[in-house]
GROMACS .gro file of C-alpha atoms in nm:
model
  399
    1UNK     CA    1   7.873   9.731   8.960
    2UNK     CA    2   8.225   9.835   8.859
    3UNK     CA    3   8.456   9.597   8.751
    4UNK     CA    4   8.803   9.558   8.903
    5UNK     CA    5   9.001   9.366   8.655
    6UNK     CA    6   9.281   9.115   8.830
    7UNK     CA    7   9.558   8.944   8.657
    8UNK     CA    8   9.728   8.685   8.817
    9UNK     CA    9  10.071   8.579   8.706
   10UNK     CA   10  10.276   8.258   8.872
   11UNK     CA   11  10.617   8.226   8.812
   12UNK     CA   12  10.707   7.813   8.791
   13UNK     CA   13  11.089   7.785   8.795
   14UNK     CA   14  11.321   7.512   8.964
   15UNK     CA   15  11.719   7.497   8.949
   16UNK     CA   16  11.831   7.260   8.695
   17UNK     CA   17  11.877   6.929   8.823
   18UNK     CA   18  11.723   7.043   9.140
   19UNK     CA   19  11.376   6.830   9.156
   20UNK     CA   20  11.648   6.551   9.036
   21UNK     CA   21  11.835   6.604   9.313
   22UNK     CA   22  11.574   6.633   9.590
   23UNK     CA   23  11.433   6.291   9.432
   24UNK     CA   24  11.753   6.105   9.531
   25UNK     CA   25  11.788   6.275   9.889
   26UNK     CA   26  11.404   6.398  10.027
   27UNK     CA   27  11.150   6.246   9.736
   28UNK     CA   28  10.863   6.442   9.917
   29UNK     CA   29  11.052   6.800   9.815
   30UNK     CA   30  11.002   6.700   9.461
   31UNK     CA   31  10.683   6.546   9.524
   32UNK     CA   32  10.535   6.900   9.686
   33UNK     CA   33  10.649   7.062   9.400
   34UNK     CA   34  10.513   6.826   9.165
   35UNK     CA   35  10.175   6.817   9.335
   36UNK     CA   36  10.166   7.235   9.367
   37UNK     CA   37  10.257   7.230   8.982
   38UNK     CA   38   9.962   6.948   8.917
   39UNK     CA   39   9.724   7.173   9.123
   40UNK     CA   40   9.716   7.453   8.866
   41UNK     CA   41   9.501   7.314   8.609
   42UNK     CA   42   9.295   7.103   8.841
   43UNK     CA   43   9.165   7.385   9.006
   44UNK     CA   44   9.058   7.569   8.754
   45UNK     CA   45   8.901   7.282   8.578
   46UNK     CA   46   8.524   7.395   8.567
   47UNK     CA   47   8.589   7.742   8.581
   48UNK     CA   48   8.720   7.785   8.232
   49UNK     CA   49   8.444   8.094   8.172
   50UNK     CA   50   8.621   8.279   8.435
   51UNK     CA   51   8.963   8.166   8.553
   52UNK     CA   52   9.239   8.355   8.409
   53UNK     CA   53   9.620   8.244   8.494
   54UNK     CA   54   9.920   8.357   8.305
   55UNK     CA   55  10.203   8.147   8.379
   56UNK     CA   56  10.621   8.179   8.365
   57UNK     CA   57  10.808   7.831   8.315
   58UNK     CA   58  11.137   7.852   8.325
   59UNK     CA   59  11.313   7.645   8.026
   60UNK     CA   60  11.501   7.429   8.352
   61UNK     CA   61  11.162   7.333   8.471
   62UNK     CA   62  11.022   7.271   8.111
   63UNK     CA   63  11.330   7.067   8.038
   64UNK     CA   64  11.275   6.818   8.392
   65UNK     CA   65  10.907   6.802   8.307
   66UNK     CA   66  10.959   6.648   7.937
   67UNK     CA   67  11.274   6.429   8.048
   68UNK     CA   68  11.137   6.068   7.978
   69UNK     CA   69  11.307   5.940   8.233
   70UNK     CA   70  11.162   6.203   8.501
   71UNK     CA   71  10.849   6.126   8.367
   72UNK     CA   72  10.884   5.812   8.427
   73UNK     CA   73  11.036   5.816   8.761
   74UNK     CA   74  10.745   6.069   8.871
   75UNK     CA   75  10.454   5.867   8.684
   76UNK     CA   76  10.219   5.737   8.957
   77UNK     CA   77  10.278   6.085   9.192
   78UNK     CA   78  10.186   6.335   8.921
   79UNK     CA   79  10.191   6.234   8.518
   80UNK     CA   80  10.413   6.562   8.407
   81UNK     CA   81  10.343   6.474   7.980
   82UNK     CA   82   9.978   6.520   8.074
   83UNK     CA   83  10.043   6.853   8.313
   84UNK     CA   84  10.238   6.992   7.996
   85UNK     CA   85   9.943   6.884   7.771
   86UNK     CA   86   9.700   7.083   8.038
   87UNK     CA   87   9.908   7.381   8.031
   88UNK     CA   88   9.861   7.432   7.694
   89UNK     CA   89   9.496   7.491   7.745
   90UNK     CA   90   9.466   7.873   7.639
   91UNK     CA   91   9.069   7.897   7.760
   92UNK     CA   92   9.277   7.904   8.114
   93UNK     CA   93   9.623   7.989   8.053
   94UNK     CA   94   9.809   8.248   7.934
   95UNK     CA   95  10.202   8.157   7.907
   96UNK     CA   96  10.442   8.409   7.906
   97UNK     CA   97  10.804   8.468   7.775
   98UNK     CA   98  11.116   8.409   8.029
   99UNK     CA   99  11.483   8.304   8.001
  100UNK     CA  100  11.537   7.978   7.971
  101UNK     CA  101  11.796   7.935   8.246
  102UNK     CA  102  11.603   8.189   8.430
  103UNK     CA  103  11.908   8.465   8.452
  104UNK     CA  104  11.871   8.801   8.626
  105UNK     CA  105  11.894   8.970   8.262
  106UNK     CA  106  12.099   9.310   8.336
  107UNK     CA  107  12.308   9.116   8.527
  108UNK     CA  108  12.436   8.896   8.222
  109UNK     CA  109  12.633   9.031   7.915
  110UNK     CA  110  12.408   9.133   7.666
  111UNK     CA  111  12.519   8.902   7.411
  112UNK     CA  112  12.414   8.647   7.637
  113UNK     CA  113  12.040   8.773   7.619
  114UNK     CA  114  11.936   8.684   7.326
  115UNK     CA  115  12.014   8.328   7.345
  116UNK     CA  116  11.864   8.316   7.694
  117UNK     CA  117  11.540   8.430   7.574
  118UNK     CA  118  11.538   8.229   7.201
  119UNK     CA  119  11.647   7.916   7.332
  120UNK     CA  120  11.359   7.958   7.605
  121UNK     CA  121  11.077   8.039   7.317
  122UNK     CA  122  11.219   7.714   7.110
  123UNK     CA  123  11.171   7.474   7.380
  124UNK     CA  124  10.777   7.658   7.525
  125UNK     CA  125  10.703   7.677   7.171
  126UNK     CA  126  10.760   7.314   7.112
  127UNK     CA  127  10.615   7.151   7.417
  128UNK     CA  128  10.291   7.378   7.417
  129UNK     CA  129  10.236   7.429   7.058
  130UNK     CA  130  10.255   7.798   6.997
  131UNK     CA  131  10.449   8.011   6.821
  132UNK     CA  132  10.373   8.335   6.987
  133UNK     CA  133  10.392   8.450   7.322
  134UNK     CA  134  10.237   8.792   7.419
  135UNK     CA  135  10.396   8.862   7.722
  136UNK     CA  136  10.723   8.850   7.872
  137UNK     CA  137  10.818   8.796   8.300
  138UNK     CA  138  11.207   8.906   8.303
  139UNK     CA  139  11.312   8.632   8.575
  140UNK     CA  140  11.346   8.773   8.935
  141UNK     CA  141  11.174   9.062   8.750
  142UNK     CA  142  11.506   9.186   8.704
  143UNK     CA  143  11.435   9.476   8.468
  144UNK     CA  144  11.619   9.771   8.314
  145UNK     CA  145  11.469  10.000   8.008
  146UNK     CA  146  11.797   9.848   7.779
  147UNK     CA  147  11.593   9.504   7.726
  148UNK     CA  148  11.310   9.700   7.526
  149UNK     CA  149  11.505   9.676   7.142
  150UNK     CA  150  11.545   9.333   7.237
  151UNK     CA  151  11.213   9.214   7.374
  152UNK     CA  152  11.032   9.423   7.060
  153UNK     CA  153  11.294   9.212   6.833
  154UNK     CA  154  11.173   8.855   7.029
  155UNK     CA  155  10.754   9.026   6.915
  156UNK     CA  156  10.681   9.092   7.284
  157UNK     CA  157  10.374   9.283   7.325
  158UNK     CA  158  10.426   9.356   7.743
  159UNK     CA  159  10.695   9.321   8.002
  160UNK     CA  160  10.563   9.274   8.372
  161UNK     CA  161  10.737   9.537   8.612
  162UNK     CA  162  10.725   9.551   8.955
  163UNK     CA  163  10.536   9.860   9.145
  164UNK     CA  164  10.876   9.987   9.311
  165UNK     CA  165  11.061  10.063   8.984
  166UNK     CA  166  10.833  10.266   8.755
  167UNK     CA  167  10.794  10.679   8.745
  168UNK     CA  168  10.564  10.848   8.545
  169UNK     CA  169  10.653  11.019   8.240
  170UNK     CA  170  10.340  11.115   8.176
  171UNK     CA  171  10.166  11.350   8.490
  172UNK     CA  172   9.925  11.056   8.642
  173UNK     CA  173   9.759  10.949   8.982
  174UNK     CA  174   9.909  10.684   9.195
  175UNK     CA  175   9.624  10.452   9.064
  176UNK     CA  176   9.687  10.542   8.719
  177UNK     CA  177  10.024  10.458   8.776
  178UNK     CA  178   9.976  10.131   8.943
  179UNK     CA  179   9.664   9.993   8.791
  180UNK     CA  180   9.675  10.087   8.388
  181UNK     CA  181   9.891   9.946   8.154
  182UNK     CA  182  10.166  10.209   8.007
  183UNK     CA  183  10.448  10.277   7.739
  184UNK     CA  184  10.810  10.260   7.828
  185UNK     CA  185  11.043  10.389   7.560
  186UNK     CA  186  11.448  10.327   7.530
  187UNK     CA  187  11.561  10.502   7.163
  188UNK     CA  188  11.351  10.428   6.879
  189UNK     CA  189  11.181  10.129   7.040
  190UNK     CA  190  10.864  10.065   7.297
  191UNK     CA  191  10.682   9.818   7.468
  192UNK     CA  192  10.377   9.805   7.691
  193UNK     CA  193  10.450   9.815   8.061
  194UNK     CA  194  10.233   9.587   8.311
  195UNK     CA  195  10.322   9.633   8.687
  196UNK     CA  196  10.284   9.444   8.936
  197UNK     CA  197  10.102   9.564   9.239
  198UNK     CA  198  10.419   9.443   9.507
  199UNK     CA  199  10.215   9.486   9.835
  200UNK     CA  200   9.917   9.315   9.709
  201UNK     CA  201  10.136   9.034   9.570
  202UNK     CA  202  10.342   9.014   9.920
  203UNK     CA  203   9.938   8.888  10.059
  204UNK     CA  204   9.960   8.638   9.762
  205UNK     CA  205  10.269   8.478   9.820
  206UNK     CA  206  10.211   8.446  10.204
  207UNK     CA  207   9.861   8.385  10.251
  208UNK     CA  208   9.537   8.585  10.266
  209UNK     CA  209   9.131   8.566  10.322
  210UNK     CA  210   8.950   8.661  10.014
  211UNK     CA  211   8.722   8.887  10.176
  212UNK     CA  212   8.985   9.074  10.302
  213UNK     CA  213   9.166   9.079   9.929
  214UNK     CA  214   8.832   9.188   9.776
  215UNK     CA  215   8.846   9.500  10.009
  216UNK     CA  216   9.137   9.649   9.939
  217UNK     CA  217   9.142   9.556   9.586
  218UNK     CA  218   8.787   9.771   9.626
  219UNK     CA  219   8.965  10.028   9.827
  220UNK     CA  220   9.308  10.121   9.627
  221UNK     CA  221   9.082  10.153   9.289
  222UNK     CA  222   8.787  10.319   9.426
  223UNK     CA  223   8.912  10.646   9.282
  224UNK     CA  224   8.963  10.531   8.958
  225UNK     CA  225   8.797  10.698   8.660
  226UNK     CA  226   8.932  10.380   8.414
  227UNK     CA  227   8.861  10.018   8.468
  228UNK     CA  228   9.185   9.936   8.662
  229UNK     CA  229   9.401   9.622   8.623
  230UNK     CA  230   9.544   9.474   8.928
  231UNK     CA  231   9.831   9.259   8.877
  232UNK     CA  232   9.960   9.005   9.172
  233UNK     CA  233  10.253   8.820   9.074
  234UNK     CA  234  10.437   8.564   9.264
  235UNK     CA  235  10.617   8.178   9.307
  236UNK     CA  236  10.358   7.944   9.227
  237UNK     CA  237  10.513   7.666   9.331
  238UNK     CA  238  10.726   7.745   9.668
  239UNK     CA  239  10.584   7.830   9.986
  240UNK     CA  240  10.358   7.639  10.216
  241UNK     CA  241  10.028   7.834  10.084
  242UNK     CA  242  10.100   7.709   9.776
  243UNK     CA  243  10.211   7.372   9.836
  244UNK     CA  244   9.985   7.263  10.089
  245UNK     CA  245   9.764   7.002   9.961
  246UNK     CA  246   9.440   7.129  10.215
  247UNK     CA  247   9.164   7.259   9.959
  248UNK     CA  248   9.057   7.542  10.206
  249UNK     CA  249   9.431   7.595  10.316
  250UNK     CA  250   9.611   7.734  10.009
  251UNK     CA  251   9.551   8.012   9.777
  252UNK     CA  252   9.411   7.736   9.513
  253UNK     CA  253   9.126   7.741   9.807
  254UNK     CA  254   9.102   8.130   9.770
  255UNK     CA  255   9.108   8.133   9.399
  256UNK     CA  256   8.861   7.894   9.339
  257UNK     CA  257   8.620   8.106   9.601
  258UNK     CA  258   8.709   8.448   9.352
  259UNK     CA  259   8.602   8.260   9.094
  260UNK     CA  260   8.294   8.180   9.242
  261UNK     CA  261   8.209   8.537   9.299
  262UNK     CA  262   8.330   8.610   8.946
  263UNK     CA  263   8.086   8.396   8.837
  264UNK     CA  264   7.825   8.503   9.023
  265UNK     CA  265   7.858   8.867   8.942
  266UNK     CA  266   8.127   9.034   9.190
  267UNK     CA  267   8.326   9.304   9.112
  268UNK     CA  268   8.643   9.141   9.085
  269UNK     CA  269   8.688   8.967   8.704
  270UNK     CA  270   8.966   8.753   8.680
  271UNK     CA  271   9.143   8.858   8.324
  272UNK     CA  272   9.396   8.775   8.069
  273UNK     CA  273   9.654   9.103   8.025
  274UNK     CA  274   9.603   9.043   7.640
  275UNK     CA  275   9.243   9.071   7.704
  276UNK     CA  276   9.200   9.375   7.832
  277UNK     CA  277   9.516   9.541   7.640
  278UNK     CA  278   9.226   9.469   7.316
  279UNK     CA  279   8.980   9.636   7.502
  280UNK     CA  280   9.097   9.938   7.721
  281UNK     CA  281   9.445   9.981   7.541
  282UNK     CA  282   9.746  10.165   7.690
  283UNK     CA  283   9.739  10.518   7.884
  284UNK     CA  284  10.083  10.739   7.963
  285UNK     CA  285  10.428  10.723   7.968
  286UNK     CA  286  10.681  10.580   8.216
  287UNK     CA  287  11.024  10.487   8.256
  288UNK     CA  288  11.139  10.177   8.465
  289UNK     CA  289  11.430  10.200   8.705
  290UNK     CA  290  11.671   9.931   8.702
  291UNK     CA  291  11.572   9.673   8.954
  292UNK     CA  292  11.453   9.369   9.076
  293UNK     CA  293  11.112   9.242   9.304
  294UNK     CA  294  11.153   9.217   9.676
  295UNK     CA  295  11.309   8.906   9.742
  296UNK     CA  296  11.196   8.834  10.130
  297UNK     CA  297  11.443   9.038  10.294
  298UNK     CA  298  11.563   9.245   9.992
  299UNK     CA  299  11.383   9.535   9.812
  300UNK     CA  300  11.521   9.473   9.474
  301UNK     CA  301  11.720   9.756   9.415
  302UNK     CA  302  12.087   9.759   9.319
  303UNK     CA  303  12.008   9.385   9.292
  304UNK     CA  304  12.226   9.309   9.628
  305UNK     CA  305  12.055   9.008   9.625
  306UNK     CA  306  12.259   8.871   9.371
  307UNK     CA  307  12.607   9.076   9.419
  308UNK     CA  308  12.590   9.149   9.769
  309UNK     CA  309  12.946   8.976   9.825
  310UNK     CA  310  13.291   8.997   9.693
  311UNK     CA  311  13.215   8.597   9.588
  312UNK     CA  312  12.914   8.655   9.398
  313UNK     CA  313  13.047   8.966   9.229
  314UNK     CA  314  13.412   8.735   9.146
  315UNK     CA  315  13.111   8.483   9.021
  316UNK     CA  316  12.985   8.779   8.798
  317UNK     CA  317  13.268   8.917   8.652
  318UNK     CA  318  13.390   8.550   8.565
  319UNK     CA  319  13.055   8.484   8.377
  320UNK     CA  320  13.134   8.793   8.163
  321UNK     CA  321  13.486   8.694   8.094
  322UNK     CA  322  13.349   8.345   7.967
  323UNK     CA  323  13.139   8.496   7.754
  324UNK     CA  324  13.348   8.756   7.595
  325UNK     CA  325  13.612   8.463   7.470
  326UNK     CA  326  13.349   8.234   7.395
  327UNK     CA  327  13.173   8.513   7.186
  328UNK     CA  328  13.497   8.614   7.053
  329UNK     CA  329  13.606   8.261   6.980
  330UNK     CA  330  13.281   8.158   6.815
  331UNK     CA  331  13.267   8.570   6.603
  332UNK     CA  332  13.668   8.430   6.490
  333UNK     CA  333  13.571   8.109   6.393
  334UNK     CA  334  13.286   8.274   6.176
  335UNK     CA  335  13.491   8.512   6.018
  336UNK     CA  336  13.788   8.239   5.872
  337UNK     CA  337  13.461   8.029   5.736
  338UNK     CA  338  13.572   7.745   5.994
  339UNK     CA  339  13.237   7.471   6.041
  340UNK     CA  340  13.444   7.216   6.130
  341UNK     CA  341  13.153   6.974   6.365
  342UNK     CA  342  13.404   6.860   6.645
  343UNK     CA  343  13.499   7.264   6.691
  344UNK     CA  344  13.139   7.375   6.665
  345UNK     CA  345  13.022   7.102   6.937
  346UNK     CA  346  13.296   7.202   7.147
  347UNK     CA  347  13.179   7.594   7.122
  348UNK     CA  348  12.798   7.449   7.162
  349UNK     CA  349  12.867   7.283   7.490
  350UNK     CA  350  13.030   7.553   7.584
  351UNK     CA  351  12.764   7.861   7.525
  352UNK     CA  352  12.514   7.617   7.761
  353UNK     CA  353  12.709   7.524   7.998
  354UNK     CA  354  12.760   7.967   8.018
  355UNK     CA  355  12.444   7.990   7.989
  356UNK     CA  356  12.374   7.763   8.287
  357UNK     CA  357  12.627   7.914   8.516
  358UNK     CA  358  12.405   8.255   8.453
  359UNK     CA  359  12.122   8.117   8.671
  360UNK     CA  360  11.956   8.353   8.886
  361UNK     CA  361  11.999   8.094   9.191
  362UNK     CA  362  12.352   8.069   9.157
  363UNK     CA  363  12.384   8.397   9.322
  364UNK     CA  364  12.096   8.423   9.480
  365UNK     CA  365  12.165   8.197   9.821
  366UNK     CA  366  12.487   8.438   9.926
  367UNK     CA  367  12.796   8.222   9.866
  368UNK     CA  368  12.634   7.898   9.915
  369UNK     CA  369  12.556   7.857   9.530
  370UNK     CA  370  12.842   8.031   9.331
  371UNK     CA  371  13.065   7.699   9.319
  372UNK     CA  372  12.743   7.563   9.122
  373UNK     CA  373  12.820   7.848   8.839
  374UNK     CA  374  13.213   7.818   8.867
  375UNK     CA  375  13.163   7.422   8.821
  376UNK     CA  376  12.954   7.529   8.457
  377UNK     CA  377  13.213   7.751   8.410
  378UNK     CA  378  13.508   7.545   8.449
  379UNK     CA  379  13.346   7.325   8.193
  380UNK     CA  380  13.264   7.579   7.973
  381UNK     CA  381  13.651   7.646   7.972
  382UNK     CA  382  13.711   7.307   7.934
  383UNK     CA  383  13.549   7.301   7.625
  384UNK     CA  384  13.674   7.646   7.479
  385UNK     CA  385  14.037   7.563   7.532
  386UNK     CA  386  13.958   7.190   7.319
  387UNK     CA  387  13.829   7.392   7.062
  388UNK     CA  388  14.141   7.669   7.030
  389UNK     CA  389  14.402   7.372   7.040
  390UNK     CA  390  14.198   7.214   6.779
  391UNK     CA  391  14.205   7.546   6.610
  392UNK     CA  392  14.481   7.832   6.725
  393UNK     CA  393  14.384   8.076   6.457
  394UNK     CA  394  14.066   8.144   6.605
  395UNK     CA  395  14.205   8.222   6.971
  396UNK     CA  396  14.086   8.591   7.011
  397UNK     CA  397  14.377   8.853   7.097
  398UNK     CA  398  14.437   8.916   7.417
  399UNK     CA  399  14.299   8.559   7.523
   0.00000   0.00000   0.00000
């Protein structure tokens, strides 16, 4: 029987202070999520010969999750220092690399990047003991070919794309292009391409029978000369097929059902990317377009999502004037050889609090979030203008 290899990536990300804030105003938000989160590893318990799940936490919801005080608040729903210890099983899990705040990456200046992704690999690295992470899931799967240098810099091995972005370079089938890992090149550097099947993951996300997945999985590679690799990546922790708690009512139902099947011989083998990168490799060329997945009612293209409105874009273009004097500030301060602590905690609080404002839902909700970036922001001003009047000499020209 021919195998159809399936990868299935979840992305786990809450606002920051968000599962907080539900706690103090509807305690069963946070709960679902808690319980959606807690039903990952459970499920797969068991199955550890055959289920496969790569997983995206953002560094907001690692940061909740390890709080002490969260933990202690949630201990008796769902123990969250045990679902971080589970997590960390790699007979089940694959974790891959995000931002920590969980920013739509093009849309933030690229000095901002960097510490995005390395302050995100400090905190996953400490709290699930690894110091490498294979993959990388650019949040919102906002993607353009100019993070390649950077992701190759961070030792990425794969980004995850989304289906509606990527052209071949290289003369290929649809399937080829869909189901078989690729190359995508910007200057000297290159990086493996994974994409993500988007119609296939649109069943994921809202509910499907497996038969019916098995099918079409069946039919879209049945002209494949290559063992193909389907990948379905979506929320895994929002949506009522995710979060409801009915065994044979949620995709946790489903999954456990594949790997069943898997088990028993079917066609469809649930796989690690890394896994079958080792044993089938890479075929072709393509290049990326600059874009994001379908969010609901948006395609993903041109990111409108996120700068559909004159108050999102003001949001935008206020972000990258924080960061060019903070940058500047911080290059200044450098360059005279000050370290004074007080100045340098005062530039710290601000590059977070920057950082913070650059959160994907901030912009995402029309207008309804932007005062949450302006308020980081304003803060992060706060802080930069303490640190110049501590300091005039290193207030950039032209600030």
């Amino acid at each position: 029987m021919r195998e159809i290899h399936h990868a299935l990536v979840l992305n786990l990300h809450q606002p920051a202070g968000n599962l907080w804030e539900h706690l103090e105003h509807n305690a069963w938000e946070t709960h679902e999520v808690l319980y959606a989160l807690d039903r990952i590893p459970r499920s797969l318990w068991g199955y550890e010969e055959v289920g496969r799940v790569h997983l995206s936490l953002s560094g907001n919801l690692l940061e909740t999750l390890a709080d002490p005080e969260f933990q202690a608040r949630m201990y008796g729903v769902v123990d969250c220092g045990a679902l971080l210890w589970h997590f960390q099983n790699e007979a089940i899990f694959r974790v891959v690399g995000t931002g920590y705040y969980h920013p739509v990456l093009p849309l933030i200046p690229e000095a901002d990047r960097y510490e995005q992704l390395a302050r995100w690999r400090g905190l996953a690295g400490h709290l699930l003991w690894r110091d490498r992470f294979q993959g990388f899931w650019p949040p919102e799967m906002g993607f353009s070919m100019e993070l390649i240098p950077l992701l190759k810099r961070l030792g990425y091995r794969y980004v995850l794309v989304d289906s509606d972005h990527v052209e071949a370079v290289t003369p290929m089938s649809w399937q080829e292009l869909r189901y078989r890992p690729h190359v995508a090149r910007f200057g000297d550097d290159e990086i493996i391409v994974v994409v993500r099947d988007r119609d296939l993951s649109d069943a994921q996300q809202s509910g499907m029978e497996l038969g019916w997945f098995e099918q079409e999985l069946e039919a879209r590679t049945r002209w494949c000369d290559f063992a193909p690799l389907v990948t379905t990546a979506t929320d895994g922790d929002n949506g009522g097929w995710f979060r409801n708690p009915e065994p044979k009512a949620n995709f946790w139902g489903l999954y456990t059902e594949l790997m069943e099947h898997a088990r028993d011989g079917g066609a469809v083998r649930p796989t690690f990317i890394d896994d079958y990168l080792d044993r089938y490799g890479v075929s072709g060329e393509v290049r990326v377009n600059t874009g994001a997945w379908n969010t609901g009612w948006h395609h993903g293209h041109g990111f409108l999502q996120w700068t559909g409105s004159e108050e999102q874009k003001e949001g935008l273009a206020r972000v990258a004037e924080t960061s060019r004097v903070l940058h500047d500030t911080r290059w200044r301060a450098g360059e005279l050889g000050n370290h004074d602590h007080a100045l340098h905690r005062e530039l710290d609080e601000a590059q977070w609090r920057l950082l913070r404002a650059q959160t994907s839902c901030n912009f995402y909700w029309g207008e309804a979030w932007v005062p949450r970036a302006h308020a980081d922001l304003n803060a992060a001003w706060e802080s930069i203008g303490r640190a110049h009047r501590s300091a005039p000499e290193i207030v950039p020209t032209g600030s």
